[in-house]
Coordinates of C-alpha atoms and ligand atoms in Angstrom, one line a residue:
M16 CA -11.6 2.8 3.3
A17 CA -8.2 1.4 4.0
I18 CA -5.1 3.0 2.5
S19 CA -2.6 0.8 0.9
M20 CA 0.6 -0.2 2.7
K21 CA 2.1 -1.6 -0.6
D22 CA 5.8 -0.5 -0.8
K23 CA 5.4 1.7 2.2
V24 CA 8.5 1.8 4.5
V25 CA 7.5 0.5 7.8
F26 CA 10.1 0.5 10.6
V27 CA 9.4 -1.6 13.7
T28 CA 11.7 -1.4 16.7
G29 CA 12.1 -4.5 18.8
G30 CA 10.9 -6.3 15.7
G31 CA 12.5 -9.7 16.5
A32 CA 9.9 -11.1 18.9
G33 CA 6.5 -10.6 20.5
I34 CA 4.3 -7.7 19.5
G35 CA 7.1 -6.3 17.3
A36 CA 7.6 -9.4 15.2
A37 CA 3.8 -9.9 14.8
T38 CA 3.4 -6.3 13.7
A39 CA 6.3 -6.6 11.2
L40 CA 4.6 -9.7 9.8
E41 CA 1.3 -7.9 9.6
F42 CA 2.8 -5.2 7.5
A43 CA 4.7 -7.8 5.4
K44 CA 1.3 -9.3 4.5
L45 CA 0.2 -6.0 3.3
G46 CA 3.1 -5.8 0.9
A47 CA 5.1 -3.1 2.8
K48 CA 8.9 -2.7 2.8
V49 CA 9.6 -3.8 6.3
M50 CA 12.5 -2.6 8.4
V51 CA 13.1 -4.2 11.8
C52 CA 15.8 -3.7 14.5
A53 CA 16.3 -5.7 17.6
R54 CA 19.1 -6.2 20.2
R55 CA 19.5 -9.8 19.4
E56 CA 20.9 -10.9 16.0
A57 CA 19.3 -14.4 16.4
T58 CA 15.8 -13.1 16.6
L59 CA 16.4 -11.0 13.4
Q60 CA 17.7 -14.0 11.6
E61 CA 14.5 -15.9 12.4
I62 CA 12.1 -13.1 11.5
V63 CA 13.7 -12.0 8.2
P64 CA 12.8 -15.1 6.1
K65 CA 9.3 -15.0 7.6
L66 CA 8.8 -11.4 6.5
R67 CA 9.8 -12.2 3.0
E68 CA 7.6 -15.3 2.9
A69 CA 4.6 -13.3 4.2
G70 CA 4.9 -10.9 1.3
A71 CA 7.0 -7.9 2.3
S72 CA 8.1 -6.2 -0.9
D73 CA 11.5 -5.7 0.7
V74 CA 13.1 -6.4 4.1
H75 CA 15.9 -4.7 6.0
A76 CA 17.0 -5.7 9.4
F77 CA 19.8 -4.5 11.7
V78 CA 21.0 -5.0 15.3
L79 CA 20.3 -2.0 17.5
D80 CA 20.1 -1.2 21.1
V81 CA 17.8 1.8 21.3
R82 CA 19.2 2.7 24.6
D83 CA 22.3 4.0 22.9
P84 CA 21.7 7.5 21.4
E85 CA 24.8 7.5 19.2
A86 CA 24.1 4.0 17.9
V87 CA 20.5 5.0 17.0
A88 CA 21.6 8.2 15.2
N89 CA 24.4 6.4 13.4
A90 CA 22.4 3.4 12.4
F91 CA 19.6 5.6 11.0
A92 CA 22.0 8.0 9.2
G93 CA 23.9 4.9 7.7
L94 CA 20.7 3.5 6.1
P95 CA 20.3 3.6 2.3
E96 CA 18.2 6.7 1.5
S97 CA 15.2 4.7 0.5
W98 CA 15.0 3.0 4.0
Q99 CA 15.4 6.4 5.7
A100 CA 12.1 7.6 4.2
V101 CA 10.0 5.9 6.9
D102 CA 6.2 6.0 6.3
V103 CA 5.2 4.2 9.5
L104 CA 7.4 4.0 12.6
V105 CA 6.2 1.6 15.2
N106 CA 8.1 2.4 18.4
N107 CA 7.7 -1.0 20.0
A108 CA 11.0 -1.7 21.7
G109 CA 10.3 -2.0 25.4
L110 CA 10.5 -4.1 28.5
S111 CA 9.6 -4.6 32.1
R112 CA 12.0 -5.7 34.8
G113 CA 10.9 -7.0 38.2
L114 CA 7.7 -6.7 40.2
T115 CA 9.0 -5.7 43.6
K116 CA 8.4 -2.8 45.9
M117 CA 10.0 0.4 44.6
Y118 CA 11.9 1.1 47.8
E119 CA 13.4 -2.4 47.7
D120 CA 14.1 -2.6 43.9
D121 CA 17.3 -3.0 42.1
I122 CA 18.3 0.3 40.5
Q123 CA 19.4 -1.6 37.4
N124 CA 15.8 -2.6 36.7
W125 CA 14.8 1.1 36.6
E126 CA 17.7 2.0 34.3
E127 CA 16.7 -0.7 31.8
M128 CA 13.0 0.3 31.7
I129 CA 13.5 4.0 31.6
D130 CA 16.4 3.8 29.1
T131 CA 14.5 1.6 26.8
N132 CA 10.8 2.5 27.1
V133 CA 11.4 6.3 27.5
K134 CA 14.7 7.4 26.3
G135 CA 15.1 4.7 23.5
L136 CA 11.7 5.8 22.2
L137 CA 12.8 9.4 22.2
Y138 CA 16.1 8.6 20.4
V139 CA 14.3 6.7 17.6
T140 CA 11.7 9.4 17.3
R141 CA 14.5 12.1 17.1
A142 CA 16.2 10.1 14.2
V143 CA 13.1 9.3 12.2
V144 CA 10.5 12.1 12.6
P145 CA 12.5 15.1 11.1
G146 CA 12.3 13.3 7.7
M147 CA 8.6 12.7 8.1
V148 CA 8.0 16.4 8.8
K149 CA 10.2 17.3 5.8
R150 CA 8.3 15.0 3.6
N151 CA 5.0 16.1 5.1
N152 CA 4.1 12.4 5.5
G153 CA 4.4 9.8 8.2
H154 CA 2.7 7.9 11.0
V155 CA 4.3 7.3 14.4
I156 CA 2.7 4.5 16.4
N157 CA 4.0 4.2 19.9
L158 CA 3.5 1.2 22.1
G159 CA 1.9 2.3 25.3
S160 CA 0.2 0.2 27.9
T161 CA -2.8 0.1 30.2
A162 CA 0.0 0.3 32.7
G163 CA 0.4 4.0 31.7
H164 CA -3.3 4.6 32.7
M165 CA -3.4 2.7 36.0
T166 CA -0.5 1.8 38.3
Y167 CA -0.4 -1.7 39.8
P168 CA 1.6 -3.0 42.8
G169 CA 5.3 -3.6 42.1
G170 CA 4.9 -2.0 38.6
G171 CA 5.5 1.6 39.7
V172 CA 8.5 2.3 37.5
Y173 CA 7.2 0.3 34.6
C174 CA 3.9 2.1 34.8
A175 CA 5.8 5.4 35.0
S176 CA 7.7 4.6 31.8
K177 CA 4.4 4.0 30.1
A178 CA 2.8 7.1 31.5
A179 CA 5.8 8.9 30.1
E180 CA 5.1 7.3 26.7
K181 CA 1.6 8.7 26.9
A182 CA 3.0 12.2 27.5
I183 CA 5.6 11.9 24.9
T184 CA 2.9 10.7 22.4
E185 CA 0.7 13.7 23.2
G186 CA 3.7 16.0 23.1
L187 CA 4.9 14.8 19.7
R188 CA 1.3 15.1 18.4
I189 CA 1.4 18.8 19.4
D190 CA 4.8 19.3 17.9
V191 CA 4.0 18.0 14.5
N192 CA 0.6 19.6 14.4
G193 CA 0.1 21.5 11.1
T194 CA 1.9 18.8 9.1
A195 CA 0.4 15.6 7.8
V196 CA 2.3 13.4 10.3
R197 CA 0.0 11.4 12.5
V198 CA 0.8 10.1 16.0
A199 CA -0.9 7.3 17.8
S200 CA -0.6 5.2 21.0
I201 CA -1.6 1.6 21.2
D202 CA -2.1 0.7 24.8
P203 CA -2.7 -3.0 25.4
G204 CA -3.3 -4.8 28.7
M205 CA -2.1 -8.3 29.2
V206 CA -0.6 -9.8 26.0
E207 CA 0.9 -13.3 26.0
T208 CA 4.6 -12.7 24.9
D209 CA 8.0 -13.0 26.5
F210 CA 7.0 -9.8 28.5
S211 CA 6.7 -11.6 31.8
L212 CA 9.6 -13.9 31.1
V213 CA 11.8 -10.8 30.6
R214 CA 10.2 -9.2 33.7
F215 CA 11.1 -12.2 35.8
R216 CA 14.6 -12.6 34.1
G217 CA 13.8 -16.0 32.6
D218 CA 11.7 -17.5 35.5
A219 CA 9.3 -19.4 33.2
E220 CA 7.2 -20.8 35.9
K221 CA 6.5 -17.3 37.4
A222 CA 5.9 -15.9 33.9
A223 CA 3.4 -18.7 33.0
K224 CA 1.4 -17.9 36.1
V225 CA 0.7 -14.4 34.9
Y226 CA -1.2 -15.7 31.9
A227 CA -2.6 -18.9 33.3
N228 CA -6.3 -19.4 32.5
A229 CA -6.5 -15.7 31.7
S230 CA -7.1 -15.8 27.9
P231 CA -4.8 -12.8 27.3
L232 CA -4.5 -10.9 24.1
T233 CA -2.2 -12.3 21.5
P234 CA 0.6 -10.3 19.7
E235 CA -1.4 -10.8 16.5
D236 CA -4.4 -9.0 18.1
V237 CA -2.2 -6.0 18.8
A238 CA -0.5 -6.2 15.4
E239 CA -3.8 -6.2 13.6
T240 CA -4.9 -3.1 15.5
I241 CA -1.7 -1.4 14.7
A242 CA -2.1 -2.1 11.0
W243 CA -5.7 -0.9 11.2
V244 CA -4.6 2.4 12.7
A245 CA -1.9 2.8 10.0
T246 CA -4.3 2.1 7.2
R247 CA -7.0 4.8 8.0
E248 CA -7.5 7.5 5.4
P249 CA -4.9 10.3 5.6
N250 CA -7.4 12.7 7.2
V251 CA -8.0 10.4 10.2
M252 CA -5.8 10.3 13.2
I253 CA -6.6 7.5 15.7
Q254 CA -4.9 9.0 18.8
T255 CA -5.2 6.2 21.4
V256 CA -6.4 2.6 21.4
V257 CA -6.8 1.1 24.9
M258 CA -7.3 -2.7 24.3
T259 CA -7.5 -5.6 26.7
A260 CA -8.6 -9.2 26.6
V261 CA -12.3 -9.6 27.4
S262 CA -11.2 -11.2 30.6
Q263 CA -9.4 -8.1 31.8
A264 CA -11.5 -5.2 33.2
N265 CA -8.5 -3.4 34.4
A266 CA -5.1 -4.0 36.1
F267 CA -6.8 -5.5 39.1
V268 CA -9.9 -7.3 37.8
L269 CA -9.1 -10.3 35.8
A270 CA -11.5 -13.2 35.3
R271 CA -9.4 -16.4 35.2
K272 CA -11.1 -19.6 34.0
S273 CA -11.0 -22.2 36.7
Ligands
8X3_309 C1 1.8 -4.7 29.6 C2 0.6 -4.6 30.4 O1 -0.5 -5.0 32.6 O2 1.2 -6.6 31.9 O3 2.3 -3.4 29.3 O4 1.8 -4.3 32.6 S1 0.8 -5.2 31.9

């Protein structure tokens, strides 16, 4: 049986685009109170009316760069109390930068990936989870990746950030054990979003090649899975979902249609 998301507070980081936006929409369809944050105001302006139209019982959106620990703490502490009582946290904000050999890479790429994917996830967790423990209720759903399970060429630091997400998810699950708080990791392979466009800093041609004839997952495929995890009975904890397109056996084996 699925549990109801009606009027549940669902907080999605990086909710302005890609998997985050699709996830926010999925929970909106279920009648949740949906809160999204993103770095770019413009993406929030686009998603907010869509969330209302989709059926969210309430919507709250704010600009936040999860890399800034003070901004995260202040933004969360400054929320109206009802929005602070998060039932489902989807730690989705993340990015990749570059696909070059580690020993030749630009250090800035590493800072952005580690600061967002690892430290940002920790900062948001630190702000939201104490309330969950106190209320003895909550679900943390972190966005991992198949990249955290298998390292691929040029992806060493991105893969490391997702391996860190895996360890953080496991660690948090241990730390909340004995409470009703659940902790999950959703680990997709290739998903057609702006992921590669961001990785290649706007080089659309290079980004398109990643997904060409590969029938990748869609953001909606991942969002539906996240919603499925969140709606299991309270005694059920889905720990990890590793999901790929049928065409993708692993990071190296991908059947492209010719
Ligand atoms: C995204 C999956 O394989 O493109 O996290 O890095 S991959």
